[in-house]
Coordinates of C-alpha atoms in Angstrom, one line a residue:
X14 CA 184.4 109.8 40.2
X15 CA 182.6 113.8 37.8
X16 CA 181.7 113.2 35.9
X17 CA 179.5 109.9 36.6
X18 CA 175.5 110.4 36.8
X19 CA 175.0 113.1 39.5
X20 CA 171.4 113.2 40.6
X21 CA 170.3 116.5 42.4
X22 CA 170.3 116.4 46.4
X23 CA 168.9 119.0 48.1
X24 CA 170.6 121.4 50.0
X25 CA 168.7 121.0 53.6
X26 CA 168.1 117.3 53.2
X27 CA 169.6 115.2 56.2
X28 CA 172.1 112.6 55.5
X29 CA 173.7 109.8 57.8
X30 CA 176.8 110.5 59.3
X31 CA 178.7 108.0 57.3
X32 CA 178.1 104.3 55.6
X33 CA 178.6 101.2 55.8
X34 CA 181.6 99.1 54.4
X35 CA 181.2 98.3 51.1
X36 CA 178.1 100.1 50.8
X37 CA 178.0 101.7 47.0
X38 CA 179.4 105.0 47.0
X39 CA 176.8 107.1 45.7
X40 CA 174.5 107.6 48.5
X41 CA 171.8 108.8 46.2
X42 CA 169.3 111.6 47.2
X43 CA 169.6 112.1 51.4
X44 CA 165.8 111.6 52.5
X45 CA 163.9 115.1 53.1
X46 CA 161.5 114.8 55.9
X47 CA 158.1 114.5 55.3
X48 CA 155.8 117.8 55.4
X49 CA 154.5 118.5 59.2
X50 CA 155.6 120.1 62.3
X51 CA 159.1 121.0 62.8
X52 CA 160.1 117.8 64.3
X53 CA 159.4 116.3 60.5
X54 CA 156.2 114.4 61.7
X55 CA 153.7 114.1 59.5
X56 CA 150.2 115.6 60.2
X57 CA 147.6 113.4 61.3
X58 CA 145.2 111.8 58.4
X59 CA 142.1 114.1 59.1
X60 CA 139.8 111.1 58.3
X61 CA 140.9 109.7 61.8
X62 CA 142.0 112.8 63.9
X63 CA 139.5 114.6 66.4
X64 CA 138.4 117.7 64.8
X65 CA 138.3 120.5 67.7
X66 CA 136.3 122.6 66.5
X67 CA 133.6 120.0 66.8
X68 CA 130.8 120.2 70.0
X69 CA 130.9 118.4 72.7
X70 CA 128.5 115.7 71.0
X71 CA 131.2 115.3 68.0
X72 CA 128.7 116.9 65.6
X73 CA 130.6 118.4 63.0
X74 CA 130.6 122.2 62.6
X75 CA 128.4 124.5 60.1
X76 CA 131.2 125.3 58.0
X77 CA 134.7 123.8 57.9
X78 CA 137.5 125.6 58.6
X79 CA 139.9 126.3 55.6
X80 CA 142.3 123.9 54.8
X81 CA 146.2 125.9 54.5
X82 CA 147.8 124.9 51.2
X83 CA 150.2 122.0 51.0
X84 CA 153.9 122.4 50.4
X85 CA 154.9 123.7 47.2
X86 CA 156.9 121.2 44.9
X87 CA 160.1 122.3 44.2
X88 CA 161.6 122.3 41.0
X89 CA 164.3 119.6 40.7
X90 CA 167.0 119.6 37.6
X91 CA 166.4 116.5 35.2
X92 CA 169.1 113.9 35.2
X93 CA 172.1 113.8 32.8
X94 CA 169.6 111.0 30.9
X95 CA 166.5 113.2 30.8
X96 CA 168.7 116.2 29.2
X97 CA 170.5 113.6 26.8
X98 CA 167.2 112.2 25.7
X99 CA 165.4 115.7 25.2
X100 CA 168.6 116.7 23.2
X101 CA 168.3 113.8 20.9
X102 CA 164.9 114.5 20.1
X103 CA 165.7 118.1 19.6
X104 CA 168.6 117.6 17.1
X105 CA 166.9 114.9 15.5
X106 CA 164.3 117.4 14.7
X107 CA 166.9 120.3 13.8
X108 CA 168.2 118.1 11.0
X109 CA 165.3 118.6 9.2
X110 CA 166.2 122.2 9.2
X111 CA 169.8 123.0 9.0
X112 CA 171.3 122.1 5.3
X113 CA 173.4 119.0 5.0
X114 CA 177.1 119.5 4.0
X115 CA 180.4 118.0 4.2
X116 CA 184.0 118.7 4.6
X117 CA 186.5 117.0 2.5
X118 CA 188.9 115.3 4.7
X119 CA 192.4 114.2 5.1
X120 CA 193.6 110.5 5.3
X121 CA 193.5 110.8 9.3
X122 CA 189.8 112.1 9.3
X123 CA 190.7 115.9 9.6
X124 CA 188.5 118.2 7.8
X125 CA 190.2 120.3 5.1
X126 CA 189.7 124.4 5.4
X127 CA 187.7 125.5 2.7
X128 CA 186.5 122.6 1.0
X129 CA 183.1 122.7 2.9
X130 CA 180.0 122.2 0.4
X131 CA 176.6 121.2 0.3
X132 CA 175.7 117.5 0.0
X133 CA 171.9 116.0 -1.4
X134 CA 170.6 113.1 1.2
X135 CA 169.0 110.3 -0.5
X136 CA 167.6 109.2 3.3
X137 CA 163.7 109.5 3.2
X138 CA 161.7 110.4 6.5
X139 CA 161.7 106.9 7.7
X140 CA 165.3 106.5 7.3
X141 CA 165.2 109.2 9.8
X142 CA 163.0 107.8 12.1
X143 CA 164.8 104.8 12.0
X144 CA 167.9 106.7 13.0
X145 CA 166.4 108.5 16.1
X146 CA 164.8 104.5 17.2
X147 CA 168.3 103.2 16.6
X148 CA 170.3 106.4 17.9
X149 CA 171.3 104.4 21.3
X150 CA 172.2 101.2 19.8
X151 CA 174.6 103.2 16.9
X152 CA 175.8 104.8 19.9
X153 CA 177.1 101.8 21.3
X154 CA 178.1 99.8 18.5
X155 CA 177.5 101.1 15.2
X156 CA 179.3 100.9 12.0
X157 CA 179.8 103.5 9.8
X158 CA 179.8 102.5 6.1
X159 CA 183.0 103.8 4.0
X160 CA 180.5 104.3 0.9
X161 CA 177.5 105.8 2.4
X162 CA 178.9 107.5 5.1
X163 CA 176.1 106.2 6.9
X164 CA 176.1 104.4 10.6
X165 CA 174.3 101.7 11.5
X166 CA 174.5 98.5 13.3
X167 CA 176.1 95.5 12.0
X168 CA 177.9 96.0 8.3
X169 CA 181.5 97.0 7.6
X170 CA 183.3 99.6 7.9
X171 CA 184.7 102.1 10.4
X172 CA 183.3 101.3 13.9
X173 CA 181.6 104.6 15.0
X174 CA 180.1 103.5 18.6
X175 CA 181.5 103.7 22.3
X176 CA 181.8 100.2 23.1
X177 CA 185.2 100.5 23.9
X178 CA 184.8 103.3 26.2
X179 CA 181.5 101.5 27.5
X180 CA 183.5 98.6 28.9
X181 CA 186.4 100.5 30.0
X182 CA 183.9 102.6 32.5
X183 CA 182.4 99.5 34.0
X184 CA 185.7 98.1 34.4
X185 CA 186.7 101.2 36.3
X186 CA 184.0 100.8 38.2
X187 CA 184.4 97.5 39.4
X188 CA 188.3 97.8 40.6
X189 CA 187.2 100.9 42.3
X190 CA 184.5 99.5 44.2
X191 CA 186.6 96.0 44.9
X192 CA 188.9 98.4 46.5
X193 CA 186.5 100.3 48.7
X194 CA 185.0 97.2 50.3
X195 CA 188.6 96.0 51.3
X196 CA 188.4 99.1 53.4
X197 CA 191.9 99.9 52.5
X198 CA 191.4 103.5 51.3
X199 CA 189.6 104.6 54.2
X200 CA 192.0 102.9 57.0
X201 CA 195.0 104.7 54.8
X202 CA 193.3 107.9 55.2
X203 CA 192.7 107.3 58.8
X204 CA 195.9 106.1 59.7
X205 CA 197.6 109.6 57.5
X206 CA 195.3 111.8 59.9
X207 CA 196.5 110.2 62.8
X208 CA 200.2 110.5 62.3
X209 CA 200.2 113.9 61.2
X210 CA 197.1 115.0 63.7
X211 CA 200.1 117.4 65.4
X212 CA 201.1 119.1 62.2
X213 CA 197.9 120.8 61.2
X214 CA 199.0 123.0 58.3
X215 CA 200.8 120.3 56.5
X216 CA 197.8 117.5 57.4
X217 CA 195.4 119.7 55.6
X218 CA 198.0 120.4 52.5
X219 CA 198.6 116.4 52.1
X220 CA 194.8 115.7 52.4
X221 CA 193.9 118.2 50.0
X222 CA 196.7 116.6 47.2
X223 CA 195.9 113.2 48.0
X224 CA 192.1 113.8 47.2
X225 CA 193.5 115.9 44.0
X226 CA 195.2 112.9 43.0
X227 CA 192.4 111.0 43.2
X228 CA 190.3 113.9 40.7
X229 CA 193.3 114.0 38.2
X230 CA 193.8 110.3 37.6
X231 CA 190.1 108.8 37.8
X232 CA 187.9 111.6 38.6
X233 CA 186.8 110.8 42.2
X234 CA 183.5 112.1 42.9
X235 CA 181.1 109.9 44.5
X236 CA 183.8 107.9 45.9
X237 CA 184.6 111.2 48.1
X238 CA 181.3 111.0 50.1
X239 CA 182.5 108.1 52.3
X240 CA 185.5 110.0 54.0
X241 CA 183.2 113.1 55.4
X242 CA 182.5 110.9 58.2
X243 CA 186.0 110.9 58.8
X244 CA 187.3 114.3 58.2
X245 CA 184.7 116.1 59.7
X246 CA 185.3 115.1 63.5
X247 CA 189.1 115.3 62.6
X248 CA 189.0 118.9 61.2
X249 CA 186.6 119.9 64.4
X250 CA 189.4 118.3 66.7
X251 CA 192.0 120.1 65.2
X252 CA 190.4 123.5 65.5
X253 CA 188.8 124.3 62.6
X254 CA 185.4 124.0 61.5
X255 CA 183.3 122.3 59.1
X256 CA 183.6 124.1 56.1
X257 CA 187.5 123.3 56.1
X258 CA 186.9 119.5 56.5
X259 CA 184.4 119.6 53.6
X260 CA 186.6 121.9 51.4
X261 CA 189.6 119.2 52.1
X262 CA 187.4 116.8 50.2
X263 CA 185.1 118.7 47.7
X264 CA 188.0 121.1 46.7
X265 CA 191.0 118.6 46.7
X266 CA 188.9 116.4 44.4
X267 CA 187.6 118.9 42.4
X268 CA 190.5 121.1 41.6
X269 CA 192.2 117.4 40.3
X270 CA 189.2 117.0 38.1
X271 CA 189.0 120.5 36.7
X272 CA 192.9 119.8 35.8
X273 CA 192.4 116.2 34.9
X274 CA 195.8 114.3 33.4
X275 CA 194.4 110.9 32.4
X276 CA 191.1 110.9 34.1
X277 CA 189.3 108.3 32.4
X278 CA 185.9 109.9 32.6
X279 CA 186.9 113.2 30.9
X280 CA 190.3 113.1 29.6
X281 CA 189.7 109.9 28.2
X282 CA 186.2 110.0 27.0
X283 CA 187.1 113.6 25.2
X284 CA 190.4 112.3 23.6
X285 CA 188.5 109.6 21.9
X286 CA 186.0 111.6 20.6
X287 CA 188.2 114.2 19.4
X288 CA 190.1 110.9 17.7
X289 CA 193.6 111.3 19.6
X290 CA 195.4 109.6 22.3
X291 CA 194.5 109.9 26.1
X292 CA 198.6 111.0 26.7
X293 CA 198.0 114.1 24.1
X294 CA 198.8 117.2 25.9
X295 CA 199.4 115.9 29.2
X296 CA 202.3 118.0 29.8
X297 CA 200.1 121.2 29.6
X298 CA 197.4 119.0 32.2
X299 CA 200.6 118.2 34.4
X300 CA 201.7 121.6 35.1
X301 CA 197.7 122.9 35.5
X302 CA 197.0 120.5 37.9
X303 CA 200.2 121.2 40.4
X304 CA 199.8 124.7 39.9
X305 CA 195.9 125.0 40.5
X306 CA 196.5 122.2 43.5
X307 CA 198.8 124.6 45.2
X308 CA 196.6 127.5 44.8
X309 CA 193.6 125.6 46.1
X310 CA 196.0 124.2 49.4
X311 CA 196.9 128.2 49.9
X312 CA 193.4 129.2 49.6
X313 CA 192.0 126.5 51.8
X314 CA 194.9 126.9 54.7
X315 CA 194.7 130.7 54.9
X316 CA 190.9 130.1 55.6
X317 CA 191.3 127.6 58.2
X318 CA 194.3 129.1 59.8
X319 CA 191.8 132.2 60.3
X320 CA 189.0 130.2 61.7
X321 CA 191.7 128.7 64.3
X322 CA 192.9 132.0 65.6
X323 CA 189.2 133.4 65.6
X324 CA 186.4 131.0 65.5
X325 CA 183.7 133.4 64.9
X326 CA 185.4 134.4 61.5
X327 CA 183.9 130.6 60.6
X328 CA 181.8 130.8 57.7
X329 CA 180.0 127.3 58.7
X330 CA 177.4 127.6 61.6
X331 CA 178.3 125.7 64.6
X332 CA 176.1 123.0 65.6
X333 CA 175.2 121.4 69.1
X334 CA 177.4 118.5 68.5
X335 CA 180.8 119.8 67.6
X336 CA 182.1 119.8 70.9
X337 CA 181.4 116.5 71.4
X338 CA 183.1 115.8 68.0
X339 CA 186.2 117.5 69.2
X340 CA 186.5 115.7 72.5
X341 CA 186.6 112.5 70.7
X342 CA 189.5 110.6 69.7
X343 CA 190.9 110.2 66.8
X344 CA 193.1 107.2 67.1
X345 CA 193.3 104.9 63.9
X346 CA 193.9 101.1 63.8
X347 CA 197.5 100.5 62.4
X348 CA 196.9 99.2 58.4
X349 CA 197.0 95.4 58.3
X350 CA 199.2 93.7 55.8
X351 CA 196.6 92.8 53.2
X352 CA 195.6 96.8 53.6
X353 CA 198.8 97.7 52.8
X354 CA 199.1 95.4 49.6
X355 CA 195.5 96.4 48.3
X356 CA 196.9 100.4 48.6
X357 CA 200.1 99.5 46.9
X358 CA 198.0 97.5 44.2
X359 CA 195.8 100.5 43.8
X360 CA 198.1 103.1 43.4
X361 CA 200.7 100.7 41.1
X362 CA 197.5 100.2 38.6
X363 CA 197.0 103.7 38.2
X364 CA 200.7 104.5 37.7
X365 CA 200.9 101.8 34.9
X366 CA 197.9 103.3 32.8
X367 CA 199.4 106.7 32.9
X368 CA 202.6 105.0 32.0
X369 CA 200.7 103.1 29.3
X370 CA 198.4 106.2 27.6
X371 CA 201.8 108.7 27.5
X372 CA 203.7 108.9 23.8
X373 CA 207.0 108.8 25.5
X374 CA 208.5 109.3 21.8
X375 CA 206.8 112.1 21.1
X376 CA 208.1 113.6 24.1
X377 CA 211.6 112.6 23.4
X378 CA 212.2 110.2 25.8
X379 CA 213.4 107.7 23.7
X380 CA 214.5 105.2 26.6
X381 CA 210.9 104.6 28.1
X382 CA 208.6 102.0 25.6
X383 CA 205.8 104.1 24.6
X384 CA 203.1 100.9 24.7
X385 CA 200.4 103.1 23.2
X386 CA 197.5 101.7 25.1
X387 CA 194.0 102.6 24.4
X388 CA 190.5 101.6 26.1
X389 CA 190.8 97.7 25.4
X390 CA 193.9 96.9 27.2
X391 CA 192.9 99.7 30.1
X392 CA 189.7 98.0 30.4
X393 CA 191.8 94.4 30.8
X394 CA 194.2 96.1 33.1
X395 CA 191.2 96.9 35.7
X396 CA 189.2 93.8 35.3
X397 CA 192.7 91.9 36.1
X398 CA 193.7 94.5 38.7
X399 CA 189.9 94.2 40.7
X400 CA 190.5 90.6 40.6
X401 CA 193.9 90.9 42.1
X402 CA 192.6 93.3 44.4
X403 CA 189.8 91.1 45.7
X404 CA 191.9 87.9 46.2
X405 CA 195.1 89.4 48.4
X406 CA 192.3 91.4 50.3
X407 CA 190.8 88.0 51.3
X408 CA 187.5 88.9 49.8
X409 CA 187.6 85.7 48.2
X410 CA 186.0 84.0 44.9
X411 CA 182.1 85.2 45.6
X412 CA 183.3 88.3 47.3
X413 CA 185.4 89.5 44.7
X414 CA 182.9 88.3 41.9
X415 CA 180.1 89.9 44.1
X416 CA 182.2 93.4 44.2
X417 CA 183.2 93.7 40.7
X418 CA 179.3 93.2 39.7
X419 CA 178.4 95.7 42.1
X420 CA 181.0 98.2 40.7
X421 CA 180.1 97.5 37.4
X422 CA 176.4 97.9 38.1
X423 CA 177.1 101.0 40.0
X424 CA 179.3 102.7 36.8
X425 CA 176.2 101.8 34.5
X426 CA 174.8 104.9 34.4
X427 CA 178.0 106.7 33.5
X428 CA 178.5 104.1 30.8
X429 CA 174.5 104.3 29.4
X430 CA 175.1 108.3 29.1
X431 CA 178.1 108.0 27.1
X432 CA 176.4 105.7 24.4
X433 CA 173.2 108.4 24.4
X434 CA 175.9 111.2 24.1
X435 CA 177.3 109.1 21.2
X436 CA 173.9 108.2 19.3
X437 CA 173.2 112.2 19.3
X438 CA 176.5 112.7 17.3
X439 CA 175.4 109.7 15.0
X440 CA 172.2 111.1 14.2
X441 CA 174.4 114.3 13.1
X442 CA 176.3 112.7 10.9
X443 CA 173.3 110.6 9.0
X444 CA 171.9 113.3 8.3
X445 CA 175.4 115.5 7.4
X446 CA 174.9 118.6 9.8
X447 CA 177.6 117.8 11.8
X448 CA 180.2 119.5 9.3
X449 CA 177.0 122.3 8.7
X450 CA 177.7 123.1 12.1
X451 CA 181.1 123.4 12.4
X452 CA 181.7 125.3 9.6
X453 CA 179.2 127.8 10.9
X454 CA 181.1 127.8 14.5
X455 CA 184.4 128.2 12.1
X456 CA 183.0 131.1 10.7
X457 CA 182.1 132.7 13.9
X458 CA 185.7 131.8 15.3
X459 CA 187.5 132.7 12.1
X460 CA 190.0 135.6 12.4
X461 CA 190.6 135.3 16.5
X462 CA 194.1 134.7 17.4
X463 CA 194.9 131.0 18.7
X464 CA 194.8 132.4 22.4
X465 CA 191.3 133.7 22.1
X466 CA 190.4 130.4 20.3
X467 CA 191.1 128.7 23.4
X468 CA 189.1 130.8 26.0
X469 CA 186.3 130.7 23.8
X470 CA 186.3 126.8 24.0
X471 CA 187.0 127.0 27.4
X472 CA 183.5 129.7 27.5
X473 CA 181.5 127.6 25.0
X474 CA 181.4 124.4 27.3
X475 CA 180.8 126.2 30.7
X476 CA 176.8 126.2 29.6
X477 CA 177.3 122.5 28.5
X478 CA 179.0 121.6 31.7
X479 CA 176.1 123.0 34.0
X480 CA 173.2 121.2 31.5
X481 CA 174.9 118.4 31.0
X482 CA 176.7 117.7 34.8
X483 CA 178.2 114.2 33.6
X484 CA 181.7 114.9 32.3
X485 CA 182.1 111.7 30.3
X486 CA 178.2 112.6 28.6
X487 CA 179.4 116.1 27.9
X488 CA 182.6 115.4 26.6
X489 CA 181.0 112.3 24.2
X490 CA 178.6 115.2 23.0
X491 CA 180.8 118.0 22.7
X492 CA 183.8 117.0 21.3
X493 CA 183.1 115.3 17.9
X494 CA 181.9 119.1 17.1
X495 CA 184.6 121.0 18.8
X496 CA 187.8 119.0 18.6
X497 CA 187.9 119.8 14.4
X498 CA 187.7 123.6 15.2
X499 CA 191.3 123.4 16.5
X500 CA 192.2 121.9 13.0
X501 CA 190.8 125.6 11.6
X502 CA 193.0 127.5 14.7
X503 CA 196.1 125.7 14.0
X504 CA 196.1 124.6 17.8
X505 CA 196.5 121.2 18.5
X506 CA 192.9 119.0 19.2
X507 CA 194.1 118.2 22.9
X508 CA 194.0 121.9 23.8
X509 CA 190.2 121.8 22.8
X510 CA 189.9 118.5 25.4
X511 CA 192.0 120.8 28.2
X512 CA 189.4 123.5 27.5
X513 CA 186.2 121.3 27.8
X514 CA 187.4 119.4 31.1
X515 CA 188.6 122.2 32.5
X516 CA 184.9 124.2 32.1
X517 CA 183.6 120.9 33.2
X518 CA 185.6 120.3 36.3
X519 CA 184.6 124.2 37.1
X520 CA 181.2 124.1 36.8
X521 CA 181.0 120.9 39.0
X522 CA 182.9 122.6 42.0
X523 CA 179.5 124.3 42.5
X524 CA 176.7 123.0 40.6
X525 CA 173.3 122.7 42.7
X526 CA 172.6 119.7 40.3
X527 CA 175.6 117.4 41.6
X528 CA 175.3 114.8 44.3
X529 CA 178.8 115.1 44.7
X530 CA 178.5 118.9 45.5
X531 CA 174.7 118.6 47.7
X532 CA 175.3 115.6 48.8
X533 CA 178.7 116.2 50.2
X534 CA 177.5 119.7 52.0
X535 CA 174.6 117.5 53.5
X536 CA 176.7 114.9 55.0
X537 CA 178.9 117.8 56.2
X538 CA 176.1 119.6 57.6
X539 CA 177.0 123.0 56.0
X540 CA 174.9 125.0 53.9
X541 CA 175.2 125.7 50.6
X542 CA 174.9 129.5 50.2
X543 CA 177.6 129.8 52.7
X544 CA 179.9 127.0 50.8
X545 CA 179.3 129.3 47.4
X546 CA 180.5 132.4 49.5
X547 CA 183.2 130.3 50.9
X548 CA 184.5 129.0 47.3
X549 CA 183.7 132.2 45.5
X550 CA 187.1 133.9 45.6
X551 CA 188.8 130.6 45.0
X552 CA 186.5 129.6 41.6
X553 CA 187.6 133.3 40.4
X554 CA 191.1 132.5 40.8
X555 CA 190.6 129.2 39.3
X556 CA 188.7 130.8 36.6
X557 CA 191.8 133.4 35.6
X558 CA 194.3 130.8 35.8
X559 CA 192.7 128.3 33.6
X560 CA 192.1 130.7 30.8
X561 CA 195.3 132.1 31.3
X562 CA 197.2 128.6 30.6
X563 CA 194.7 127.5 27.8
X564 CA 195.9 131.1 26.0
X565 CA 199.3 130.7 26.8
X566 CA 199.3 127.2 25.7
X567 CA 197.7 128.0 22.3
X568 CA 199.8 131.1 21.8
X569 CA 203.1 128.8 22.1
X570 CA 201.6 125.9 19.9

């Protein structure tokens, strides 16, 4: 799922070939062998090991041999938590420098162009310090007073916290973990692979599309790590290489996340922060998903067929165990009745989520009811679906409840990132600097065409996506400032949301700070530099196509 907390995983780390059923989807950082000999063993303790330079009687030599310096510690990019804490402190300090100002707003909260004006704050240093202290709390359940415009816990006014999104993320985590513990997803993919074993090209396309569907609907990310043990041997047996097996998973889910349609961790959080519905702009995102997934599938098939014809053209280094993996059977057990029910409920839940958030009336489709569901209803949907899946799968009361709690715990990191990011926004609003920053950005992009504006939004979000690899944290941090710019440019706010999630998805296909990328490559035993060489042409295509989609959509209005 993108967008969640993704700790860095060293490229040269070793990782287990698989994981037991029901284990957490994120394996964390694979173990790095301790410093020492080539076999990873540690050097003997100098206090107990015999000294080869000592005399026969064991006497110490006159001068000790110089010791070699130990291995240098590698730099590891900080986690999203650390980045957001640093951002919080920097933004809080900047509020003493940036002039305070506000826009007049319309009834729906949109800033009125040309109405920016300076304001005088009545809050002192003590109040600012309290805002910093309460930032995470305000980010969760702060309330903005309609009179003063200040946000604080309790009181009356407009709810400004991210509690709704927070609970929704935990509910999605519970649902996905319960489904994974049933083994239905893994068995379903294995069964599909066995049926299409003799149709190599079709199998690659179907699998890539399935992972892309997971990316576009619920931000499939860490969940992909459980499939490498299945698809790497399958790719080798079909005459391909490890890069092909890794790319089916990584490029498939990554492309889907780049073109998210209703991904709650990208589209959902960003739309909430932008003040629009999740279904706004879905037509453009559906078209992008179809085209970009097709391009990725063609790219992968061309590479795979080239390797099949001439293995020497593989970008993945052959390993000694590859021959053994090619010789192993790929028979998969038939799905049980319970697993079929679980897969049906899993697919139906996400299908209903899509149906419930789309504004059918706005699309001119009058025969379908517009439910207008938002995070409270969707959270309830996934909680109920978690219970249904657990009971149908035979997990029982205890197994189902334990899986729900474990799933919510696995996704707590993503929920906390959203809370911290929203806290930064509260600090800016209480200091009345959000509109000042918005005013300066407006001056920077004023005079540009709508198409250029859309592309600029994509480019601006690229460095932000690298600094904050959590898609939900990135959305909660950037959207409150960037989305109102669309009102000045005369384009829908949904276009800014699409530009943000495209930038986040594009970066997270290659970022070395992501456990999804580095952990996946470690499991596939594919070097990071070789993966970059493989994916570079596709990254260029996706970049150009995304920019074109955004520019054309903005020009057409």
